[in-house]
mmCIF file of C-alpha atoms in Angstrom:
data_model
loop_
_atom_site.group_PDB
_atom_site.id
_atom_site.type_symbol
_atom_site.label_atom_id
_atom_site.label_comp_id
_atom_site.label_asym_id
_atom_site.label_seq_id
_atom_site.Cartn_x
_atom_site.Cartn_y
_atom_site.Cartn_z
ATOM 1 C CA UNK K 1 -25.785 23.548 8.187
ATOM 2 C CA UNK K 2 -22.681 22.394 9.868
ATOM 3 C CA UNK K 3 -19.671 20.803 8.244
ATOM 4 C CA UNK K 4 -20.367 17.469 9.874
ATOM 5 C CA UNK K 5 -23.876 17.246 8.493
ATOM 6 C CA UNK K 6 -22.603 18.094 5.020
ATOM 7 C CA UNK K 7 -19.919 15.402 5.261
ATOM 8 C CA UNK K 8 -22.476 12.861 6.512
ATOM 9 C CA UNK K 9 -24.776 13.649 3.609
ATOM 10 C CA UNK K 10 -21.975 13.277 1.048
ATOM 11 C CA UNK K 11 -20.837 10.031 2.668
ATOM 12 C CA UNK K 12 -24.402 8.730 2.501
ATOM 13 C CA UNK K 13 -24.481 9.455 -1.202
ATOM 14 C CA UNK K 14 -21.277 7.476 -1.731
ATOM 15 C CA UNK K 15 -22.430 4.406 0.185
ATOM 16 C CA UNK K 16 -24.291 1.955 -2.028
ATOM 17 C CA UNK K 17 -27.821 1.060 -1.109
ATOM 18 C CA UNK K 18 -29.312 -2.422 -1.341
ATOM 19 C CA UNK K 19 -31.077 -1.463 -4.568
ATOM 20 C CA UNK K 20 -27.779 -0.370 -6.121
ATOM 21 C CA UNK K 21 -26.094 -3.675 -5.182
ATOM 22 C CA UNK K 22 -28.967 -5.749 -6.589
ATOM 23 C CA UNK K 23 -28.944 -3.721 -9.827
ATOM 24 C CA UNK K 24 -25.186 -4.198 -10.203
ATOM 25 C CA UNK K 25 -25.511 -7.949 -9.622
ATOM 26 C CA UNK K 26 -28.334 -8.179 -12.167
ATOM 27 C CA UNK K 27 -26.269 -6.241 -14.722
ATOM 28 C CA UNK K 28 -23.315 -8.571 -14.130
ATOM 29 C CA UNK K 29 -25.547 -11.616 -14.623
ATOM 30 C CA UNK K 30 -26.897 -10.175 -17.889
ATOM 31 C CA UNK K 31 -23.328 -9.501 -19.087
ATOM 32 C CA UNK K 32 -22.330 -13.097 -18.242
ATOM 33 C CA UNK K 33 -25.296 -14.400 -20.210
ATOM 34 C CA UNK K 34 -24.378 -12.237 -23.195
ATOM 35 C CA UNK K 35 -20.838 -13.595 -23.189
ATOM 36 C CA UNK K 36 -21.983 -17.218 -22.939
ATOM 37 C CA UNK K 37 -24.454 -16.895 -25.813
ATOM 38 C CA UNK K 38 -23.481 -18.455 -29.117
ATOM 39 C CA UNK K 39 -22.962 -16.152 -32.069
ATOM 40 C CA UNK K 40 -26.134 -15.320 -33.981
ATOM 41 C CA UNK K 41 -24.591 -16.309 -37.320
ATOM 42 C CA UNK K 42 -24.625 -20.068 -36.656
ATOM 43 C CA UNK K 43 -26.369 -22.290 -39.155
ATOM 44 C CA UNK K 44 -29.280 -24.457 -38.113
ATOM 45 C CA UNK K 45 -27.076 -27.572 -37.951
ATOM 46 C CA UNK K 46 -24.471 -25.778 -35.858
ATOM 47 C CA UNK K 47 -27.122 -24.527 -33.440
ATOM 48 C CA UNK K 48 -28.580 -28.031 -33.077
ATOM 49 C CA UNK K 49 -25.118 -29.500 -32.498
ATOM 50 C CA UNK K 50 -24.354 -26.783 -29.945
ATOM 51 C CA UNK K 51 -27.610 -27.416 -28.072
ATOM 52 C CA UNK K 52 -26.900 -31.168 -28.012
ATOM 53 C CA UNK K 53 -23.446 -30.507 -26.549
ATOM 54 C CA UNK K 54 -24.922 -28.227 -23.893
ATOM 55 C CA UNK K 55 -27.568 -30.822 -23.030
ATOM 56 C CA UNK K 56 -24.941 -33.558 -22.802
ATOM 57 C CA UNK K 57 -22.806 -31.403 -20.494
ATOM 58 C CA UNK K 58 -25.850 -30.764 -18.335
ATOM 59 C CA UNK K 59 -26.454 -34.516 -18.038
ATOM 60 C CA UNK K 60 -22.780 -35.017 -17.268
ATOM 61 C CA UNK K 61 -22.159 -36.987 -20.438
ATOM 62 C CA UNK K 62 -19.921 -36.356 -23.379
ATOM 63 C CA UNK K 63 -21.701 -35.675 -26.681
ATOM 64 C CA UNK K 64 -21.120 -37.789 -29.776
ATOM 65 C CA UNK K 65 -19.649 -34.823 -31.616
ATOM 66 C CA UNK K 66 -17.109 -34.137 -28.893
ATOM 67 C CA UNK K 67 -16.193 -37.853 -28.796
ATOM 68 C CA UNK K 68 -15.676 -37.806 -32.573
ATOM 69 C CA UNK K 69 -13.599 -34.657 -32.261
ATOM 70 C CA UNK K 70 -11.462 -36.254 -29.549
ATOM 71 C CA UNK K 71 -10.971 -39.423 -31.628
ATOM 72 C CA UNK K 72 -10.064 -37.339 -34.667
ATOM 73 C CA UNK K 73 -7.515 -35.313 -32.683
ATOM 74 C CA UNK K 74 -6.023 -38.499 -31.217
ATOM 75 C CA UNK K 75 -5.781 -40.029 -34.702
ATOM 76 C CA UNK K 76 -4.090 -36.898 -36.054
ATOM 77 C CA UNK K 77 -1.558 -36.973 -33.214
ATOM 78 C CA UNK K 78 -0.865 -40.674 -33.789
ATOM 79 C CA UNK K 79 -0.399 -40.083 -37.527
ATOM 80 C CA UNK K 80 1.932 -37.166 -36.854
ATOM 81 C CA UNK K 81 4.029 -39.264 -34.461
ATOM 82 C CA UNK K 82 4.199 -42.134 -36.975
ATOM 83 C CA UNK K 83 5.179 -39.754 -39.788
ATOM 84 C CA UNK K 84 7.869 -38.167 -37.617
ATOM 85 C CA UNK K 85 9.248 -41.570 -36.655
ATOM 86 C CA UNK K 86 9.268 -42.613 -40.318
ATOM 87 C CA UNK K 87 11.061 -39.427 -41.387
ATOM 88 C CA UNK K 88 13.616 -39.745 -38.574
ATOM 89 C CA UNK K 89 14.677 -43.137 -39.911
ATOM 90 C CA UNK K 90 15.135 -41.890 -43.519
ATOM 91 C CA UNK K 91 18.353 -40.770 -45.138
ATOM 92 C CA UNK K 92 18.649 -37.361 -46.799
ATOM 93 C CA UNK K 93 18.245 -38.893 -50.256
ATOM 94 C CA UNK K 94 15.098 -40.718 -49.172
ATOM 95 C CA UNK K 95 13.720 -37.534 -47.661
ATOM 96 C CA UNK K 96 14.438 -35.618 -50.858
ATOM 97 C CA UNK K 97 12.549 -38.120 -52.999
ATOM 98 C CA UNK K 98 9.697 -38.522 -50.523
ATOM 99 C CA UNK K 99 8.863 -34.794 -50.606
ATOM 100 C CA UNK K 100 5.615 -34.089 -52.431
ATOM 101 C CA UNK K 101 6.134 -32.680 -55.880
ATOM 102 C CA UNK K 102 5.105 -29.090 -56.270
ATOM 103 C CA UNK K 103 2.627 -28.861 -59.080
ATOM 104 C CA UNK K 104 1.947 -25.629 -60.884
ATOM 105 C CA UNK K 105 -1.664 -25.346 -62.045
ATOM 106 C CA UNK K 106 -0.691 -23.053 -64.913
ATOM 107 C CA UNK K 107 1.387 -25.867 -66.449
ATOM 108 C CA UNK K 108 -1.787 -27.917 -66.904
ATOM 109 C CA UNK K 109 -3.511 -25.311 -69.033
ATOM 110 C CA UNK K 110 -3.081 -24.948 -72.767
ATOM 111 C CA UNK K 111 -2.584 -21.522 -74.273
ATOM 112 C CA UNK K 112 -5.695 -19.699 -75.445
ATOM 113 C CA UNK K 113 -4.866 -20.247 -79.108
ATOM 114 C CA UNK K 114 -4.484 -24.047 -78.785
ATOM 115 C CA UNK K 115 -8.109 -25.149 -79.094
ATOM 116 C CA UNK K 116 -9.041 -22.928 -82.051
ATOM 117 C CA UNK K 117 -5.955 -24.040 -83.990
ATOM 118 C CA UNK K 118 -6.589 -27.712 -83.164
ATOM 119 C CA UNK K 119 -10.226 -27.610 -84.249
ATOM 120 C CA UNK K 120 -9.215 -25.503 -87.249
ATOM 121 C CA UNK K 121 -6.855 -28.222 -88.482
ATOM 122 C CA UNK K 122 -9.511 -30.888 -87.964
ATOM 123 C CA UNK K 123 -12.140 -28.918 -89.887
ATOM 124 C CA UNK K 124 -9.729 -27.805 -92.610
ATOM 125 C CA UNK K 125 -8.712 -31.423 -93.291
ATOM 126 C CA UNK K 126 -12.360 -32.498 -93.410
ATOM 127 C CA UNK K 127 -13.289 -29.615 -95.707
ATOM 128 C CA UNK K 128 -10.294 -30.391 -97.998
ATOM 129 C CA UNK K 129 -11.530 -33.964 -98.423
ATOM 130 C CA UNK K 130 -15.176 -32.884 -98.886
ATOM 131 C CA UNK K 131 -14.223 -30.308 -101.550
ATOM 132 C CA UNK K 132 -12.107 -32.930 -103.341
ATOM 133 C CA UNK K 133 -14.989 -35.399 -103.499
ATOM 134 C CA UNK K 134 -17.722 -32.867 -104.300
ATOM 135 C CA UNK K 135 -15.714 -31.251 -107.104
ATOM 136 C CA UNK K 136 -14.973 -34.633 -108.736
ATOM 137 C CA UNK K 137 -11.194 -34.285 -108.163
ATOM 138 C CA UNK K 138 -10.997 -30.823 -109.822
ATOM 139 C CA UNK K 139 -10.531 -28.840 -106.581
ATOM 140 C CA UNK K 140 -8.700 -27.884 -104.228
ATOM 141 C CA UNK K 141 -5.507 -28.551 -106.250
ATOM 142 C CA UNK K 142 -6.224 -30.277 -109.585
ATOM 143 C CA UNK K 143 -2.542 -31.152 -110.256
ATOM 144 C CA UNK K 144 -2.341 -33.305 -107.122
ATOM 145 C CA UNK K 145 -5.134 -35.609 -108.215
ATOM 146 C CA UNK K 146 -5.739 -38.334 -105.659
ATOM 147 C CA UNK K 147 -2.960 -36.967 -103.473
ATOM 148 C CA UNK K 148 -5.537 -34.395 -102.320
ATOM 149 C CA UNK K 149 -6.938 -37.135 -100.057
ATOM 150 C CA UNK K 150 -3.549 -37.554 -98.436
ATOM 151 C CA UNK K 151 -3.234 -33.782 -97.935
ATOM 152 C CA UNK K 152 -6.687 -33.634 -96.281
ATOM 153 C CA UNK K 153 -5.905 -36.613 -94.056
ATOM 154 C CA UNK K 154 -2.518 -35.079 -93.162
ATOM 155 C CA UNK K 155 -4.091 -31.777 -92.129
ATOM 156 C CA UNK K 156 -6.657 -33.630 -89.990
ATOM 157 C CA UNK K 157 -3.857 -35.756 -88.515
ATOM 158 C CA UNK K 158 -2.142 -32.602 -87.257
ATOM 159 C CA UNK K 159 -5.392 -31.726 -85.462
ATOM 160 C CA UNK K 160 -5.638 -35.229 -83.986
ATOM 161 C CA UNK K 161 -2.031 -35.076 -82.798
ATOM 162 C CA UNK K 162 -2.727 -31.741 -81.154
ATOM 163 C CA UNK K 163 -5.737 -33.315 -79.466
ATOM 164 C CA UNK K 164 -3.464 -35.732 -77.589
ATOM 165 C CA UNK K 165 -1.903 -32.712 -75.802
ATOM 166 C CA UNK K 166 -5.203 -30.983 -75.103
ATOM 167 C CA UNK K 167 -5.685 -30.402 -71.364
#
């Protein structure tokens, strides 16, 4: 074999054939389709909405969802502009007092011991009064006599007062 025939054979191997070009174009088309596909993790509603948008685009119309989205975005922009204009006209003192208050969630919670103590006072006062009546004024403290009622009511009152701060 001569050098020229070897070079011609190697050049022929490097030149793409029609089959190679068609295969490459088909692979590119498949890759484009894969990229345009929606993610597989869409919910049923999302898939339906997506198909409606695609159908509306194909008809040359805008879908209701995209119109709503556009209206919502326009409303947000208008609100932002109005808020900015309002803030620009305020003094520093007005701005300071118009800032939203930071609210700590932990401040709203009672300590763990609060409820048991509160219900304990309520039950203790009730039991004090029940024992007084059932023992015919001999218990809990015989020397107090009828003042035992006041003690029982006072203990229950502490529980009721704690209840006003229960969160």
